[in-house]
Amino acid sequence: MTTHKHPATPAGTPRVTPELTPSIEELEAQERRLVFRRFTHDDAWALGLLLVRLARERQAPVAVDIRRAGQQLFHAALPGSTPDNDAWIDRKRRVVERYGSASYLVGARFRAKGTTFEESSRLDPDRYAAHGGSFPVTVADVGVIGTVTVSGLPQLQDHRFVVEALEEFLADGI
């Protein structure tokens, strides 16, 4: 029996399918769906512990940051993360605070207009980064009151990681 190998895929190497980039509509739907009834210090702690548990299970070298009204309520740096991850957290978080939307969605909106955040926002790229990984903490009938941010993976994975944790957390009815 003859086996045919794909020339770009050595034997025993799984073929990697590129991740599909979510549409702006899909990203906006995530924001509409992932809304809290309340968000306390204890909620921030529990969400942070969930993110840390998921990161440890995946051996993800990330830093995690959760803030409400400008106050840092949770921070963790897992093995493999670096001080650079904290700088990325700050830059992505500032985008959410300024635009009221996920950092990945803000970048996607600029790309949809045929430009980039860096080219067109007129904001200092050393202070703002519209890269995935920071998501607004939105409370029903109140609005955006904080951020949950992860840094350490490629930007779409950072975004999806936060969304997955929020979905799991909010499934418990918070």
Coordinates of N, CA and C in Angstrom, one line a residue:
M1 N 0.8 -1.2 0.0 CA 0.0 0.0 0.0 C 0.9 1.2 0.0
T2 N 0.6 2.1 -0.9 CA 1.4 3.4 -1.0 C 0.7 4.5 -0.3
T3 N 1.4 5.2 0.5 CA 0.8 6.4 1.1 C 1.3 7.7 0.4
H4 N 0.5 8.6 0.3 CA 0.9 9.9 -0.4 C 1.0 10.9 0.7
K5 N 2.1 11.6 0.7 CA 2.4 12.6 1.7 C 2.2 14.0 1.1
H6 N 1.6 14.9 1.8 CA 1.6 16.3 1.3 C 3.0 16.8 1.5
P7 N 3.5 17.4 0.4 CA 4.9 17.9 0.4 C 5.2 18.9 1.6
A8 N 4.2 19.6 2.0 CA 4.5 20.6 3.1 C 4.3 20.1 4.5
T9 N 3.8 18.8 4.5 CA 3.5 18.3 5.8 C 4.3 17.0 6.0
P10 N 5.4 17.0 6.8 CA 6.2 15.8 7.0 C 5.4 14.8 7.7
A11 N 5.8 13.5 7.5 CA 5.0 12.4 8.2 C 5.0 12.6 9.7
G12 N 3.8 12.3 10.2 CA 3.6 12.4 11.7 C 3.3 13.8 12.2
T13 N 3.4 14.8 11.3 CA 3.1 16.2 11.7 C 1.6 16.5 11.3
P14 N 0.9 16.9 12.3 CA -0.5 17.2 12.0 C -0.6 18.5 11.1
R15 N -1.6 18.4 10.2 CA -1.8 19.5 9.3 C -2.5 20.6 10.1
V16 N -2.0 21.8 10.1 CA -2.7 22.9 10.9 C -3.5 23.7 10.0
T17 N -4.8 23.8 10.4 CA -5.7 24.7 9.6 C -5.7 26.1 10.2
P18 N -5.6 27.1 9.4 CA -5.5 28.4 9.9 C -6.8 28.8 10.6
E19 N -6.7 29.5 11.7 CA -7.9 29.9 12.4 C -8.7 30.9 11.6
L20 N -10.0 30.7 11.6 CA -10.9 31.7 10.9 C -11.0 32.9 11.8
T21 N -10.8 34.0 11.1 CA -10.9 35.3 11.8 C -12.4 35.6 12.0
P22 N -12.8 35.9 13.2 CA -14.2 36.2 13.5 C -14.6 37.5 12.8
S23 N -15.8 37.6 12.4 CA -16.4 38.8 11.7 C -16.7 39.8 12.8
I24 N -16.8 41.1 12.4 CA -17.1 42.1 13.3 C -18.5 41.8 14.0
E25 N -19.4 41.3 13.2 CA -20.7 40.9 13.7 C -20.6 39.9 14.8
E26 N -19.8 38.9 14.6 CA -19.5 37.9 15.6 C -18.9 38.4 16.9
L27 N -18.0 39.3 16.7 CA -17.3 40.0 17.9 C -18.3 40.9 18.6
E28 N -19.1 41.6 17.9 CA -20.1 42.4 18.6 C -21.1 41.6 19.3
A29 N -21.5 40.4 18.7 CA -22.4 39.5 19.4 C -21.8 39.0 20.7
Q30 N -20.5 38.7 20.7 CA -19.9 38.3 22.0 C -20.1 39.3 23.0
E31 N -19.9 40.6 22.7 CA -20.0 41.7 23.7 C -21.4 41.8 24.2
R32 N -22.4 41.6 23.3 CA -23.8 41.7 23.7 C -24.2 40.6 24.6
R33 N -23.6 39.4 24.4 CA -23.9 38.2 25.2 C -23.2 38.1 26.5
L34 N -22.0 38.6 26.6 CA -21.1 38.4 27.8 C -21.3 39.6 28.7
V35 N -22.4 39.7 29.4 CA -22.8 40.8 30.2 C -23.1 40.3 31.6
F36 N -22.6 40.9 32.6 CA -22.7 40.6 34.0 C -24.0 41.2 34.6
R37 N -24.6 40.6 35.6 CA -25.7 41.2 36.4 C -25.1 42.1 37.4
R38 N -23.9 41.8 37.9 CA -23.1 42.5 38.9 C -21.6 42.1 38.7
F39 N -20.7 42.9 39.3 CA -19.3 42.6 39.2 C -18.6 43.1 40.4
T40 N -18.4 42.2 41.4 CA -17.9 42.5 42.7 C -16.4 42.1 42.7
H41 N -15.7 42.5 43.8 CA -14.3 42.1 44.1 C -14.3 40.6 44.1
D42 N -15.2 39.9 44.7 CA -15.3 38.4 44.7 C -15.5 37.8 43.3
D43 N -16.3 38.5 42.5 CA -16.5 38.0 41.1 C -15.1 38.1 40.4
A44 N -14.4 39.2 40.5 CA -13.1 39.4 39.9 C -12.2 38.3 40.3
W45 N -12.1 38.0 41.6 CA -11.2 37.0 42.1 C -11.6 35.6 41.5
A46 N -12.9 35.3 41.5 CA -13.3 34.0 41.0 C -13.0 33.9 39.5
L47 N -13.3 35.0 38.7 CA -13.0 35.0 37.3 C -11.5 34.8 37.1
G48 N -10.7 35.5 37.9 CA -9.2 35.4 37.7 C -8.7 34.0 38.0
L49 N -9.3 33.4 39.0 CA -8.9 32.0 39.4 C -9.3 31.1 38.2
L50 N -10.4 31.3 37.6 CA -10.8 30.5 36.4 C -9.8 30.6 35.3
L51 N -9.5 31.9 35.0 CA -8.5 32.1 33.9 C -7.1 31.4 34.3
V52 N -6.7 31.5 35.5 CA -5.4 30.9 35.9 C -5.5 29.4 35.8
R53 N -6.7 28.8 36.2 CA -6.8 27.3 36.1 C -6.8 26.9 34.6
L54 N -7.5 27.6 33.8 CA -7.5 27.3 32.4 C -6.1 27.4 31.8
A55 N -5.4 28.5 32.1 CA -4.1 28.7 31.6 C -3.1 27.6 32.1
R56 N -3.2 27.2 33.4 CA -2.4 26.1 33.9 C -2.6 24.8 33.2
E57 N -3.9 24.5 32.9 CA -4.3 23.3 32.2 C -3.6 23.2 30.9
R58 N -3.5 24.4 30.2 CA -3.0 24.4 28.8 C -1.5 24.8 28.8
Q59 N -0.9 25.0 30.0 CA 0.5 25.5 30.1 C 0.7 26.7 29.3
A60 N -0.3 27.6 29.4 CA -0.2 28.9 28.6 C 0.6 29.9 29.4
P61 N 1.6 30.5 28.7 CA 2.5 31.4 29.4 C 1.9 32.8 29.4
V62 N 0.8 33.0 30.2 CA 0.1 34.3 30.1 C 0.2 35.0 31.4
A63 N -0.1 36.3 31.3 CA -0.4 37.2 32.5 C -1.9 37.5 32.4
V64 N -2.5 37.6 33.5 CA -4.0 37.9 33.6 C -4.2 39.2 34.4
D65 N -5.1 40.0 34.0 CA -5.3 41.3 34.7 C -6.8 41.5 34.7
I66 N -7.4 41.9 35.8 CA -8.8 42.2 35.9 C -9.0 43.5 36.7
R67 N -9.7 44.5 36.1 CA -9.8 45.8 36.7 C -11.3 46.2 36.7
R68 N -11.6 47.0 37.7 CA -13.0 47.7 37.8 C -12.7 49.1 38.2
A69 N -13.3 50.0 37.4 CA -13.3 51.5 37.7 C -11.8 51.9 38.0
G70 N -10.9 51.4 37.2 CA -9.5 51.8 37.4 C -8.7 51.1 38.4
Q71 N -9.4 50.3 39.2 CA -8.7 49.5 40.3 C -8.3 48.1 39.9
Q72 N -7.1 47.7 40.0 CA -6.7 46.4 39.7 C -7.2 45.4 40.8
L73 N -8.1 44.5 40.4 CA -8.7 43.6 41.4 C -8.0 42.2 41.4
F74 N -7.4 41.9 40.3 CA -6.7 40.6 40.1 C -5.6 40.7 39.1
H75 N -4.5 40.1 39.5 CA -3.3 40.0 38.6 C -2.6 38.7 38.9
A76 N -2.2 38.0 37.8 CA -1.4 36.8 38.0 C -0.5 36.7 36.8
A77 N 0.7 36.3 37.0 CA 1.7 36.0 35.9 C 2.1 34.6 36.0
L78 N 1.8 33.8 35.0 CA 2.1 32.4 35.0 C 3.5 32.1 34.5
P79 N 4.0 30.9 34.7 CA 5.3 30.6 34.2 C 5.4 30.8 32.7
G80 N 6.5 31.4 32.3 CA 6.7 31.7 30.9 C 6.3 33.1 30.5
S81 N 5.5 33.8 31.3 CA 5.1 35.1 31.0 C 6.3 36.0 31.4
T82 N 6.3 37.3 30.9 CA 7.4 38.2 31.2 C 6.8 39.6 31.5
P83 N 7.7 40.5 31.9 CA 7.2 41.9 32.2 C 6.6 42.5 30.9
D84 N 7.0 42.0 29.7 CA 6.5 42.6 28.5 C 5.0 42.3 28.4
N85 N 4.5 41.1 29.0 CA 3.1 40.8 28.9 C 2.3 41.9 29.7
D86 N 2.9 42.4 30.8 CA 2.2 43.4 31.6 C 2.1 44.7 30.8
A87 N 3.1 45.0 30.0 CA 3.1 46.2 29.2 C 2.0 46.1 28.1
W88 N 1.9 44.9 27.5 CA 0.8 44.6 26.5 C -0.6 44.7 27.2
I89 N -0.7 44.2 28.4 CA -1.9 44.3 29.1 C -2.4 45.7 29.3
D90 N -1.4 46.6 29.7 CA -1.8 48.0 29.9 C -2.2 48.6 28.5
R91 N -1.5 48.3 27.5 CA -1.8 48.9 26.2 C -3.2 48.5 25.6
K92 N -3.4 47.2 25.8 CA -4.7 46.6 25.3 C -5.9 47.1 26.2
R93 N -5.6 47.2 27.5 CA -6.7 47.6 28.4 C -7.1 49.1 28.1
R94 N -6.1 49.9 27.8 CA -6.4 51.3 27.5 C -7.3 51.5 26.3
V95 N -7.2 50.6 25.3 CA -8.0 50.6 24.2 C -9.5 50.3 24.6
V96 N -9.7 49.3 25.4 CA -11.0 49.0 25.9 C -11.6 50.1 26.7
E97 N -10.8 50.7 27.6 CA -11.3 51.9 28.4 C -11.6 53.0 27.5
R98 N -10.9 53.3 26.4 CA -11.2 54.4 25.5 C -12.4 54.2 24.6
Y99 N -12.5 53.0 24.0 CA -13.5 52.7 23.0 C -14.7 51.9 23.6
G100 N -14.6 51.3 24.7 CA -15.7 50.6 25.3 C -16.0 49.3 24.6
S101 N -15.0 48.8 23.9 CA -15.2 47.5 23.1 C -13.9 46.7 23.3
A102 N -14.0 45.4 23.0 CA -12.9 44.5 23.1 C -11.7 45.0 22.2
S103 N -10.5 44.9 22.7 CA -9.4 45.4 21.9 C -9.3 44.7 20.5
Y104 N -9.6 43.5 20.4 CA -9.6 42.8 19.1 C -10.6 43.4 18.2
L105 N -11.8 43.7 18.7 CA -12.9 44.2 17.9 C -12.5 45.6 17.4
V106 N -11.9 46.4 18.2 CA -11.4 47.8 17.8 C -10.5 47.6 16.7
G107 N -9.5 46.8 16.8 CA -8.5 46.5 15.7 C -9.2 46.1 14.4
A108 N -10.2 45.2 14.6 CA -10.9 44.6 13.4 C -11.7 45.7 12.7
R109 N -12.3 46.6 13.5 CA -13.1 47.7 12.9 C -12.1 48.6 12.0
F110 N -10.9 48.9 12.5 CA -10.0 49.7 11.7 C -9.6 48.9 10.4
R111 N -9.3 47.6 10.6 CA -8.9 46.8 9.4 C -10.1 46.7 8.4
A112 N -11.3 46.7 8.8 CA -12.5 46.7 7.9 C -12.6 47.9 7.1
K113 N -12.0 49.0 7.6 CA -12.0 50.3 6.9 C -10.8 50.4 6.0
G114 N -10.0 49.3 5.9 CA -8.8 49.3 5.0 C -7.6 50.1 5.6
T115 N -7.5 50.2 6.9 CA -6.4 50.8 7.6 C -6.0 50.0 8.8
T116 N -5.2 50.6 9.6 CA -4.9 49.9 10.9 C -5.1 50.9 12.0
F117 N -5.2 50.4 13.2 CA -5.3 51.2 14.4 C -4.1 52.1 14.5
E118 N -2.9 51.5 14.3 CA -1.7 52.3 14.5 C -1.7 53.5 13.5
E119 N -2.1 53.2 12.3 CA -2.1 54.3 11.2 C -3.1 55.4 11.4
S120 N -4.3 55.0 11.9 CA -5.4 55.9 11.9 C -6.0 56.4 13.2
S121 N -5.6 55.8 14.3 CA -6.3 56.2 15.6 C -5.7 57.5 16.1
R122 N -4.5 57.9 15.7 CA -3.8 59.0 16.2 C -3.4 58.9 17.7
L123 N -3.4 57.7 18.2 CA -3.0 57.4 19.6 C -1.6 56.8 19.6
D124 N -0.9 57.1 20.7 CA 0.5 56.7 20.9 C 0.5 55.1 20.9
P125 N 1.2 54.5 20.0 CA 1.2 53.0 20.0 C 2.0 52.4 21.2
D126 N 2.8 53.3 21.9 CA 3.5 52.8 23.1 C 2.5 52.7 24.3
R127 N 1.3 53.4 24.1 CA 0.3 53.4 25.2 C -1.0 52.6 24.8
Y128 N -1.2 52.4 23.5 CA -2.5 51.8 23.1 C -2.2 50.7 22.1
A129 N -2.8 49.6 22.2 CA -2.7 48.5 21.2 C -4.0 47.8 21.0
A130 N -4.5 47.9 19.8 CA -5.8 47.2 19.5 C -5.5 45.8 19.0
H131 N -4.9 45.0 19.9 CA -4.6 43.6 19.7 C -5.5 42.8 20.6
G132 N -5.8 41.6 20.3 CA -6.7 40.8 21.0 C -6.2 40.5 22.4
G133 N -7.2 40.4 23.4 CA -6.9 39.9 24.7 C -7.5 40.7 25.8
S134 N -8.0 41.9 25.5 CA -8.7 42.7 26.5 C -10.2 42.8 26.2
F135 N -11.0 42.5 27.1 CA -12.5 42.5 26.9 C -13.1 43.3 28.0
P136 N -14.2 44.1 27.6 CA -14.9 44.9 28.5 C -15.7 44.1 29.6
V137 N -15.6 44.5 30.8 CA -16.5 44.0 31.8 C -17.7 44.9 31.8
T138 N -18.8 44.4 31.3 CA -20.1 45.1 31.1 C -21.1 44.6 32.1
V139 N -21.7 45.5 32.8 CA -22.8 45.2 33.8 C -24.1 45.7 33.2
A140 N -25.1 44.8 33.1 CA -26.4 45.1 32.6 C -27.0 46.4 33.2
D141 N -27.6 47.2 32.4 CA -28.2 48.5 32.8 C -27.2 49.5 33.4
V142 N -25.9 49.2 33.3 CA -24.9 50.1 33.8 C -23.9 50.5 32.6
G143 N -23.3 49.5 32.0 CA -22.4 49.7 30.9 C -21.0 49.1 31.3
V144 N -20.0 49.5 30.6 CA -18.7 49.0 30.8 C -18.1 49.6 32.0
I145 N -17.7 48.8 33.0 CA -17.2 49.2 34.2 C -15.7 48.7 34.5
G146 N -15.2 47.9 33.6 CA -13.9 47.4 33.8 C -13.4 46.6 32.6
T147 N -12.3 45.8 32.9 CA -11.7 45.1 31.8 C -11.1 43.7 32.4
V148 N -11.1 42.7 31.5 CA -10.4 41.5 31.8 C -9.4 41.3 30.6
T149 N -8.2 41.1 31.0 CA -7.1 41.1 29.9 C -6.2 39.9 30.1
V150 N -5.8 39.3 29.0 CA -4.8 38.3 29.0 C -3.8 38.6 27.9
S151 N -2.5 38.3 28.3 CA -1.4 38.6 27.3 C -0.4 37.4 27.4
G152 N 0.0 36.9 26.3 CA 1.0 35.9 26.2 C 0.9 34.9 25.1
L153 N -0.3 34.9 24.4 CA -0.5 34.1 23.3 C -0.7 35.0 22.0
P154 N -0.7 34.4 20.8 CA -1.1 35.3 19.7 C -2.4 36.0 19.9
Q155 N -2.6 37.1 19.3 CA -3.7 38.0 19.7 C -5.1 37.3 19.6
L156 N -5.3 36.6 18.5 CA -6.7 35.9 18.4 C -6.8 34.9 19.5
Q157 N -5.8 34.2 19.8 CA -5.9 33.2 20.9 C -6.1 33.9 22.3
D158 N -5.4 35.0 22.5 CA -5.7 35.8 23.7 C -7.2 36.1 23.8
H159 N -7.7 36.7 22.7 CA -9.1 37.1 22.7 C -10.0 35.9 23.0
R160 N -9.8 34.8 22.2 CA -10.7 33.6 22.4 C -10.5 33.0 23.8
F161 N -9.4 33.1 24.4 CA -9.2 32.6 25.8 C -10.0 33.4 26.8
V162 N -10.0 34.7 26.7 CA -10.8 35.5 27.5 C -12.3 35.3 27.3
V163 N -12.7 35.2 26.1 CA -14.2 34.9 25.7 C -14.6 33.6 26.3
E164 N -13.8 32.6 26.1 CA -14.1 31.2 26.7 C -14.3 31.3 28.2
A165 N -13.4 31.9 28.9 CA -13.5 32.0 30.3 C -14.7 32.8 30.7
L166 N -15.0 33.9 30.0 CA -16.2 34.7 30.4 C -17.5 33.8 30.1
E167 N -17.5 33.1 29.0 CA -18.7 32.2 28.7 C -18.9 31.2 29.9
E168 N -17.8 30.6 30.3 CA -17.9 29.6 31.4 C -18.3 30.2 32.7
F169 N -17.8 31.4 33.0 CA -18.1 32.1 34.2 C -19.5 32.5 34.2
L170 N -20.0 33.1 33.1 CA -21.3 33.7 33.1 C -22.4 32.6 33.0
A171 N -22.0 31.4 32.6 CA -22.9 30.3 32.5 C -23.5 29.9 33.9
D172 N -22.7 30.3 34.9 CA -23.1 30.1 36.3 C -24.1 31.1 36.8
G173 N -24.5 32.1 35.9 CA -25.5 33.0 36.3 C -25.1 34.2 37.0
I174 N -23.9 34.7 36.9 CA -23.3 35.9 37.6 C -23.9 37.1 36.9

